[in-house]
Tab-separated table of C-alpha atoms in Angstrom:
chain	number	residue	atom	x	y	z
A	18	MET	CA	-18.391	-9.456	-10.642
A	19	THR	CA	-18.790	-12.101	-13.284
A	20	ARG	CA	-21.094	-12.445	-16.245
A	21	ASP	CA	-23.162	-15.198	-14.285
A	22	ASP	CA	-23.904	-12.605	-11.581
A	23	PRO	CA	-27.263	-11.086	-12.491
A	24	GLY	CA	-26.058	-7.733	-11.323
A	25	ALA	CA	-22.872	-7.776	-13.361
A	26	LEU	CA	-22.172	-4.558	-15.362
A	27	ALA	CA	-20.532	-3.948	-18.734
A	28	VAL	CA	-19.078	-0.402	-18.564
A	29	SER	CA	-19.681	2.047	-21.423
A	30	ASP	CA	-19.114	5.163	-19.269
A	31	PRO	CA	-16.762	7.567	-21.056
A	32	HIS	CA	-15.499	8.724	-17.645
A	33	PRO	CA	-15.045	5.541	-15.538
A	34	LEU	CA	-13.946	5.463	-12.018
A	35	PRO	CA	-10.106	5.478	-11.507
A	36	ALA	CA	-8.422	2.161	-11.421
A	37	LEU	CA	-6.867	0.822	-8.333
A	38	GLY	CA	-3.288	1.777	-7.595
A	39	PRO	CA	-0.068	-0.255	-7.502
A	40	SER	CA	-1.638	-2.623	-5.015
A	41	SER	CA	-3.720	-4.143	-7.844
A	42	PRO	CA	-1.261	-5.086	-10.552
A	43	ALA	CA	-2.143	-6.266	-13.977
A	44	GLY	CA	-3.546	-9.806	-13.901
A	45	SER	CA	-4.668	-9.463	-10.226
A	46	SER	CA	-7.982	-10.936	-9.287
A	47	ALA	CA	-8.889	-7.869	-7.251
A	48	VAL	CA	-11.984	-5.754	-8.117
A	49	PRO	CA	-10.906	-3.413	-10.957
A	50	TYR	CA	-12.671	-0.372	-9.528
A	51	PRO	CA	-12.818	0.698	-5.857
A	52	ARG	CA	-16.119	0.299	-4.023
A	53	TYR	CA	-17.279	3.348	-2.173
A	54	PRO	CA	-19.675	2.868	0.747
A	55	GLY	CA	-23.152	4.099	-0.237
A	56	TYR	CA	-22.351	4.032	-3.947
A	57	THR	CA	-22.627	0.292	-4.659
A	58	PRO	CA	-26.114	-1.242	-5.445
A	59	ARG	CA	-27.137	-3.631	-2.631
A	60	ARG	CA	-28.360	-7.101	-3.659
A	61	ASP	CA	-31.293	-6.578	-1.250
A	62	GLY	CA	-31.938	-3.073	-2.406
A	63	GLY	CA	-34.803	-4.051	-4.767
A	64	LEU	CA	-35.379	-2.828	-8.360
A	65	GLY	CA	-34.632	0.749	-7.381
A	66	ALA	CA	-31.183	0.087	-6.084
A	67	TYR	CA	-29.189	1.241	-9.171
A	68	GLU	CA	-31.303	4.367	-9.564
A	69	ALA	CA	-30.878	5.232	-5.843
A	70	VAL	CA	-27.135	4.770	-5.928
A	71	LEU	CA	-26.674	6.856	-9.232
A	72	GLY	CA	-28.899	9.525	-7.649
A	73	ARG	CA	-26.673	9.752	-4.557
A	74	ALA	CA	-23.702	9.971	-6.837
A	75	GLY	CA	-25.219	12.976	-8.623
A	76	PHE	CA	-26.297	11.293	-11.849
A	77	ALA	CA	-30.119	11.718	-11.541
A	78	PRO	CA	-32.309	11.420	-13.378
A	79	VAL	CA	-31.543	7.853	-14.598
A	80	ALA	CA	-32.956	6.579	-17.926
A	81	GLY	CA	-33.523	2.902	-18.753
A	82	ILE	CA	-33.774	1.610	-22.255
A	83	ASP	CA	-35.103	-1.839	-23.502
A	84	GLU	CA	-36.561	-3.293	-26.587
A	85	ALA	CA	-39.271	-5.938	-27.573
A	86	GLY	CA	-39.375	-8.054	-30.744
A	87	ARG	CA	-35.757	-8.567	-31.341
A	88	GLY	CA	-36.002	-12.371	-31.651
A	89	ALA	CA	-39.379	-12.331	-33.582
A	90	SER	CA	-39.379	-13.214	-37.342
A	91	ALA	CA	-42.409	-10.974	-37.974
A	92	GLY	CA	-43.669	-7.615	-36.860
A	93	PRO	CA	-41.763	-4.412	-35.818
A	94	LEU	CA	-38.942	-3.928	-33.304
A	95	VAL	CA	-40.079	-1.625	-30.574
A	96	VAL	CA	-37.656	0.341	-28.260
A	97	ALA	CA	-38.616	2.286	-25.207
A	98	ALA	CA	-36.756	4.759	-22.950
A	99	VAL	CA	-38.156	5.562	-19.493
A	100	VAL	CA	-36.973	7.983	-16.840
A	101	LEU	CA	-38.264	7.243	-13.338
A	102	ASP	CA	-37.985	9.306	-10.118
A	103	PRO	CA	-36.461	7.048	-7.402
A	104	PRO	CA	-38.831	8.016	-4.575
A	105	ARG	CA	-41.808	7.054	-6.884
A	106	ILE	CA	-40.421	3.684	-7.977
A	107	LYS	CA	-42.168	1.764	-5.049
A	108	ARG	CA	-45.457	3.370	-6.121
A	109	ILE	CA	-45.344	1.472	-9.431
A	110	ARG	CA	-47.301	-1.620	-8.225
A	111	GLY	CA	-46.256	-4.961	-9.886
A	112	LEU	CA	-43.121	-3.602	-11.763
A	113	ALA	CA	-41.010	-6.417	-12.979
A	114	ASP	CA	-39.409	-7.751	-16.135
A	115	SER	CA	-42.229	-7.889	-18.743
A	116	LYS	CA	-41.379	-11.471	-19.662
A	117	LEU	CA	-42.245	-12.445	-16.035
A	118	LEU	CA	-45.659	-10.848	-16.111
A	119	THR	CA	-48.965	-12.076	-17.540
A	120	ALA	CA	-50.459	-10.037	-20.363
A	121	ALA	CA	-53.222	-8.636	-17.935
A	122	ALA	CA	-50.499	-7.699	-15.413
A	123	ARG	CA	-48.344	-6.046	-18.025
A	124	GLU	CA	-51.264	-3.753	-18.915
A	125	GLU	CA	-51.699	-2.787	-15.337
A	126	VAL	CA	-48.043	-2.068	-14.923
A	127	TYR	CA	-47.925	-0.238	-18.257
A	128	ALA	CA	-50.572	2.155	-16.937
A	129	GLU	CA	-48.704	2.608	-13.646
A	130	VAL	CA	-45.394	3.396	-15.504
A	131	LEU	CA	-47.089	6.070	-17.628
A	132	ARG	CA	-48.654	7.457	-14.464
A	133	TRP	CA	-45.387	7.809	-12.433
A	134	ALA	CA	-42.727	8.142	-15.116
A	135	LEU	CA	-40.896	11.575	-15.229
A	136	ASP	CA	-40.607	11.028	-19.074
A	137	TRP	CA	-40.831	8.281	-21.732
A	138	HIS	CA	-40.383	7.727	-25.435
A	139	VAL	CA	-41.087	4.841	-27.718
A	140	VAL	CA	-39.717	4.131	-31.191
A	141	VAL	CA	-41.080	1.583	-33.664
A	142	ILE	CA	-38.896	0.197	-36.492
A	143	GLY	CA	-40.718	-1.694	-39.120
A	144	ASN	CA	-39.664	-5.075	-40.420
A	145	GLU	CA	-38.673	-3.567	-43.926
A	146	GLN	CA	-36.079	-1.505	-42.108
A	147	ILE	CA	-34.714	-4.557	-40.239
A	148	ASP	CA	-34.405	-6.303	-43.562
A	149	ALA	CA	-32.647	-3.289	-45.151
A	150	PHE	CA	-30.112	-2.431	-42.353
A	151	GLY	CA	-29.864	-5.506	-40.140
A	152	LEU	CA	-31.418	-6.302	-36.805
A	153	HIS	CA	-28.462	-5.087	-34.583
A	154	VAL	CA	-27.971	-1.836	-36.430
A	155	CYS	CA	-31.697	-0.969	-36.120
A	156	ASN	CA	-31.665	-2.090	-32.502
A	157	VAL	CA	-28.791	0.259	-31.568
A	158	ALA	CA	-30.141	3.081	-33.774
A	159	GLY	CA	-33.582	2.703	-32.023
A	160	MET	CA	-31.990	2.883	-28.570
A	161	ARG	CA	-30.256	6.008	-29.514
A	162	ARG	CA	-33.443	7.556	-30.916
A	163	ALA	CA	-35.525	6.563	-27.888
A	164	PHE	CA	-33.004	8.258	-25.653
A	165	ALA	CA	-32.694	11.366	-27.781
A	166	GLY	CA	-36.465	11.694	-27.852
A	167	LEU	CA	-36.663	12.243	-24.071
A	168	ARG	CA	-37.529	15.775	-23.178
A	169	CYS	CA	-35.569	15.749	-19.885
A	170	ARG	CA	-31.757	15.223	-19.924
A	171	PRO	CA	-30.844	12.151	-17.933
A	172	GLY	CA	-27.499	12.139	-16.115
A	173	TYR	CA	-27.057	8.444	-16.681
A	174	VAL	CA	-28.374	5.633	-18.810
A	175	LEU	CA	-28.991	1.949	-18.023
A	176	THR	CA	-29.299	-0.426	-20.963
A	177	ASP	CA	-30.225	-4.058	-21.036
A	178	GLY	CA	-27.558	-6.582	-22.065
A	179	PHE	CA	-25.126	-4.656	-24.178
A	180	PRO	CA	-23.505	-1.202	-24.266
A	181	VAL	CA	-24.835	1.507	-26.563
A	182	ARG	CA	-22.219	4.136	-27.407
A	183	GLY	CA	-23.011	7.662	-28.754
A	184	LEU	CA	-25.837	8.376	-26.226
A	185	GLY	CA	-24.128	11.589	-25.168
A	186	ALA	CA	-24.386	10.491	-21.465
A	187	PRO	CA	-22.574	8.051	-19.213
A	188	ALA	CA	-24.078	4.549	-19.504
A	189	LEU	CA	-23.910	1.154	-18.142
A	190	ALA	CA	-25.059	-2.095	-19.830
A	191	VAL	CA	-26.589	-4.307	-17.154
A	192	TRP	CA	-26.718	-8.033	-17.500
A	193	LYS	CA	-30.446	-8.954	-17.252
A	194	GLY	CA	-31.139	-5.261	-16.654
A	195	ASP	CA	-34.918	-5.737	-16.903
A	196	ARG	CA	-34.751	-8.004	-13.733
A	197	VAL	CA	-32.550	-5.849	-11.615
A	198	THR	CA	-33.111	-2.264	-12.435
A	199	ALA	CA	-36.450	-0.498	-12.287
A	200	SER	CA	-36.007	1.881	-15.263
A	201	VAL	CA	-34.999	-0.910	-17.610
A	202	ALA	CA	-37.894	-3.059	-16.342
A	203	ALA	CA	-40.297	-0.133	-16.980
A	204	ALA	CA	-38.924	0.331	-20.600
A	205	SER	CA	-39.303	-3.435	-21.128
A	206	VAL	CA	-42.999	-3.129	-20.108
A	207	LEU	CA	-43.691	-0.128	-22.365
A	208	ALA	CA	-41.995	-1.848	-25.363
A	209	LYS	CA	-43.633	-5.121	-24.864
A	210	VAL	CA	-47.160	-3.813	-24.348
A	211	SER	CA	-46.904	-1.481	-27.342
A	212	ARG	CA	-45.583	-4.247	-29.626
A	213	ASP	CA	-48.278	-6.733	-28.408
A	214	ARG	CA	-51.003	-4.301	-29.390
A	215	MET	CA	-49.451	-3.907	-32.785
A	216	MET	CA	-49.192	-7.650	-33.245
A	217	ARG	CA	-52.962	-7.997	-32.370
A	218	ASP	CA	-53.562	-5.555	-35.142
A	219	LEU	CA	-51.508	-7.543	-37.482
A	220	HIS	CA	-53.489	-10.632	-36.592
A	221	GLU	CA	-56.633	-8.837	-37.886
A	222	ARG	CA	-54.918	-8.389	-41.228
A	223	TYR	CA	-53.331	-11.827	-41.438
A	224	PRO	CA	-55.294	-14.165	-39.143
A	225	TRP	CA	-53.927	-17.375	-40.437
A	226	TYR	CA	-50.505	-16.865	-38.753
A	227	GLY	CA	-51.814	-16.469	-35.071
A	228	PHE	CA	-49.902	-13.248	-34.464
A	229	ASP	CA	-52.218	-12.535	-31.522
A	230	ARG	CA	-50.888	-15.630	-29.732
A	231	HIS	CA	-47.153	-15.984	-30.557
A	232	LYS	CA	-46.597	-12.265	-31.404
A	233	GLY	CA	-44.375	-13.263	-34.351
A	234	TYR	CA	-41.891	-15.383	-32.399
A	235	ASN	CA	-40.802	-18.672	-33.774
A	236	THR	CA	-43.197	-21.003	-32.169
A	237	ASP	CA	-44.259	-24.355	-33.679
A	238	GLU	CA	-47.578	-22.817	-34.682
A	239	HIS	CA	-45.887	-19.978	-36.365
A	240	GLU	CA	-43.439	-22.212	-38.258
A	241	HIS	CA	-46.269	-24.433	-39.416
A	242	ALA	CA	-48.266	-21.339	-40.640
A	243	LEU	CA	-45.144	-20.158	-42.523
A	244	THR	CA	-44.656	-23.549	-44.216
A	245	GLU	CA	-48.272	-23.655	-45.206
A	246	HIS	CA	-48.913	-20.071	-46.353
A	247	GLY	CA	-45.544	-18.622	-46.908
A	248	PRO	CA	-44.518	-15.269	-45.458
A	249	CYS	CA	-46.721	-12.155	-45.444
A	250	PRO	CA	-45.711	-8.496	-45.751
A	251	ALA	CA	-45.215	-8.355	-42.057
A	252	HIS	CA	-42.447	-10.900	-41.990
A	253	ARG	CA	-38.697	-10.299	-41.877
A	254	TYR	CA	-37.359	-11.764	-45.053
A	255	SER	CA	-33.727	-11.470	-43.899
A	256	PHE	CA	-34.426	-14.140	-41.245
A	257	VAL	CA	-33.332	-17.620	-42.275
A	258	ASN	CA	-36.612	-19.446	-41.446
A	259	VAL	CA	-38.683	-16.823	-43.436
A	260	ASN	CA	-36.345	-16.762	-46.316
A	261	ARG	CA	-36.324	-20.516	-46.495
A	262	VAL	CA	-40.063	-20.789	-47.260
A	263	ALA	CA	-40.314	-17.586	-49.230
A	264	THR	CA	-41.561	-18.299	-52.898
A	265	GLN	CA	-42.740	-16.180	-55.737
A	266	PRO	CA	-46.140	-14.953	-54.412
A	267	ASP	CA	-49.416	-15.845	-56.194
A	268	PRO	CA	-50.629	-12.463	-57.652
A	269	ASP	CA	-54.236	-13.401	-56.893
A	270	ALA	CA	-53.470	-14.389	-53.187
A	271	MET	CA	-51.353	-11.365	-52.661
A	272	ALA	CA	-53.714	-8.895	-54.258
A	273	SER	CA	-55.628	-8.291	-51.055
A	274	LEU	CA	-52.482	-7.927	-48.845
A	275	GLU	CA	-51.220	-4.440	-48.104
A	276	PRO	CA	-47.729	-3.656	-47.176
A	277	VAL	CA	-47.211	-2.896	-43.393
A	278	ASP	CA	-45.905	0.480	-42.444
A	279	ALA	CA	-44.686	1.320	-39.000
A	280	ILE	CA	-46.699	4.473	-38.830
A	281	ASP	CA	-49.943	2.397	-39.484
A	282	LEU	CA	-49.037	0.080	-36.683
A	283	MET	CA	-48.416	2.986	-34.256
A	284	ALA	CA	-51.729	4.555	-35.289
A	285	ALA	CA	-53.527	1.209	-34.569
A	286	GLU	CA	-51.821	1.027	-31.158
A	287	ASP	CA	-52.865	4.509	-30.253
A	288	THR	CA	-56.500	3.722	-31.061
A	289	ASP	CA	-56.610	0.334	-29.591
A	290	PRO	CA	-59.584	0.194	-27.114
A	291	ALA	CA	-57.173	-1.427	-24.600
A	292	ALA	CA	-55.069	1.775	-24.641
A	293	ALA	CA	-57.961	3.582	-22.876
A	294	MET	CA	-56.947	1.710	-19.668
A	295	ALA	CA	-53.689	3.598	-19.510
A	296	PRO	CA	-53.039	7.439	-19.056
A	297	VAL	CA	-50.843	8.633	-21.754
A	298	ALA	CA	-49.312	11.693	-20.114
A	299	GLY	CA	-47.087	12.313	-17.138
A	300	PRO	CA	-48.143	13.600	-13.780
A	301	GLY	CA	-49.569	17.041	-14.023
A	302	ALA	CA	-50.441	16.964	-17.573
A	303	GLY	CA	-53.463	19.000	-18.661
A	304	PRO	CA	-56.660	17.802	-20.063
A	305	GLY	CA	-56.415	16.245	-23.547
A	306	ALA	CA	-52.806	15.285	-23.219
A	307	GLY	CA	-52.014	12.195	-25.104
A	308	PRO	CA	-49.427	10.422	-27.253
A	309	GLY	CA	-48.281	11.968	-30.519
A	310	ARG	CA	-46.914	10.333	-33.662
A	311	SER	CA	-44.248	11.583	-35.973
A	312	LEU	CA	-42.136	10.079	-38.742
A	313	THR	CA	-38.456	10.534	-38.216
A	314	GLY	CA	-35.563	10.702	-40.598
A	315	ALA	CA	-33.630	7.815	-39.002
A	316	PHE	CA	-34.622	4.604	-40.810
A	317	GLY	CA	-38.219	5.888	-40.921
A	318	GLU	CA	-38.868	4.968	-37.282
A	319	ASN	CA	-42.288	5.919	-35.892
A	320	GLU	CA	-42.233	7.503	-32.490
A	321	ARG	CA	-44.552	7.852	-29.633
A	322	ARG	CA	-43.707	10.246	-26.782
A	323	MET	CA	-45.097	11.954	-23.719
A	324	SER	CA	-47.178	14.952	-24.405
A	325	SER	CA	-46.061	18.425	-23.084
């Protein structure tokens, strides 16, 4: 398959399928790996095709990992890992790539994912860590941390876009994975909804930027506010457009601005009234189950996970 194919895969499995024999010499246009009937995702198989095929091959359960906020110039990076049970995937009404859903639809799917997921884990990486270590380093570290935080042990991992090594399990990077695999789509919804709630909280702190509308991405409105007001503590100063307008802050103007910490954002997300819409524990959880928060040792990420 080619990169233009939305189902194309980038292989990061440490134990790949054996290559074809002498009938497929180097430089041949033949498919590099044999296709076994029943073990190839069907184009008409729906979002659960990858999970179903991997389950038949003995790799269940399958985890999906995705992030939200990578391209934003303000706010945190949020990474989610989700494990779905293939027979329950069709019960998640409206599941799709989070970017294709309205805000209201995302909230509904968010609740459905938390209701039917076998396990999930969310990691929040603050903008100060992105400035200190770099966006891609934080993104990969966040994916590893989100996967490591799962209580179950997935037999396979699907990531969106690029491979992530060091997960401790076979993995595939799926091109546009949030549009073709259920677990990655579910992770995209959890990451997006969690981050959007945090950005609404940041809007309460810094209302002149419009974070509740553009969520920190580089819209014309955001660029105009940056030019007029300069960056705030929630901005990523390592980004060119932010650094370009950064000046020495006026002590009087900055006196009322408090630095933004990832743990504060996660606390706000947990107490957001909109969060009451969604159950926060897996099927069968007892009364009082809900999300917990902990500060980890890796880049100071804040984590939210499924209660036991």
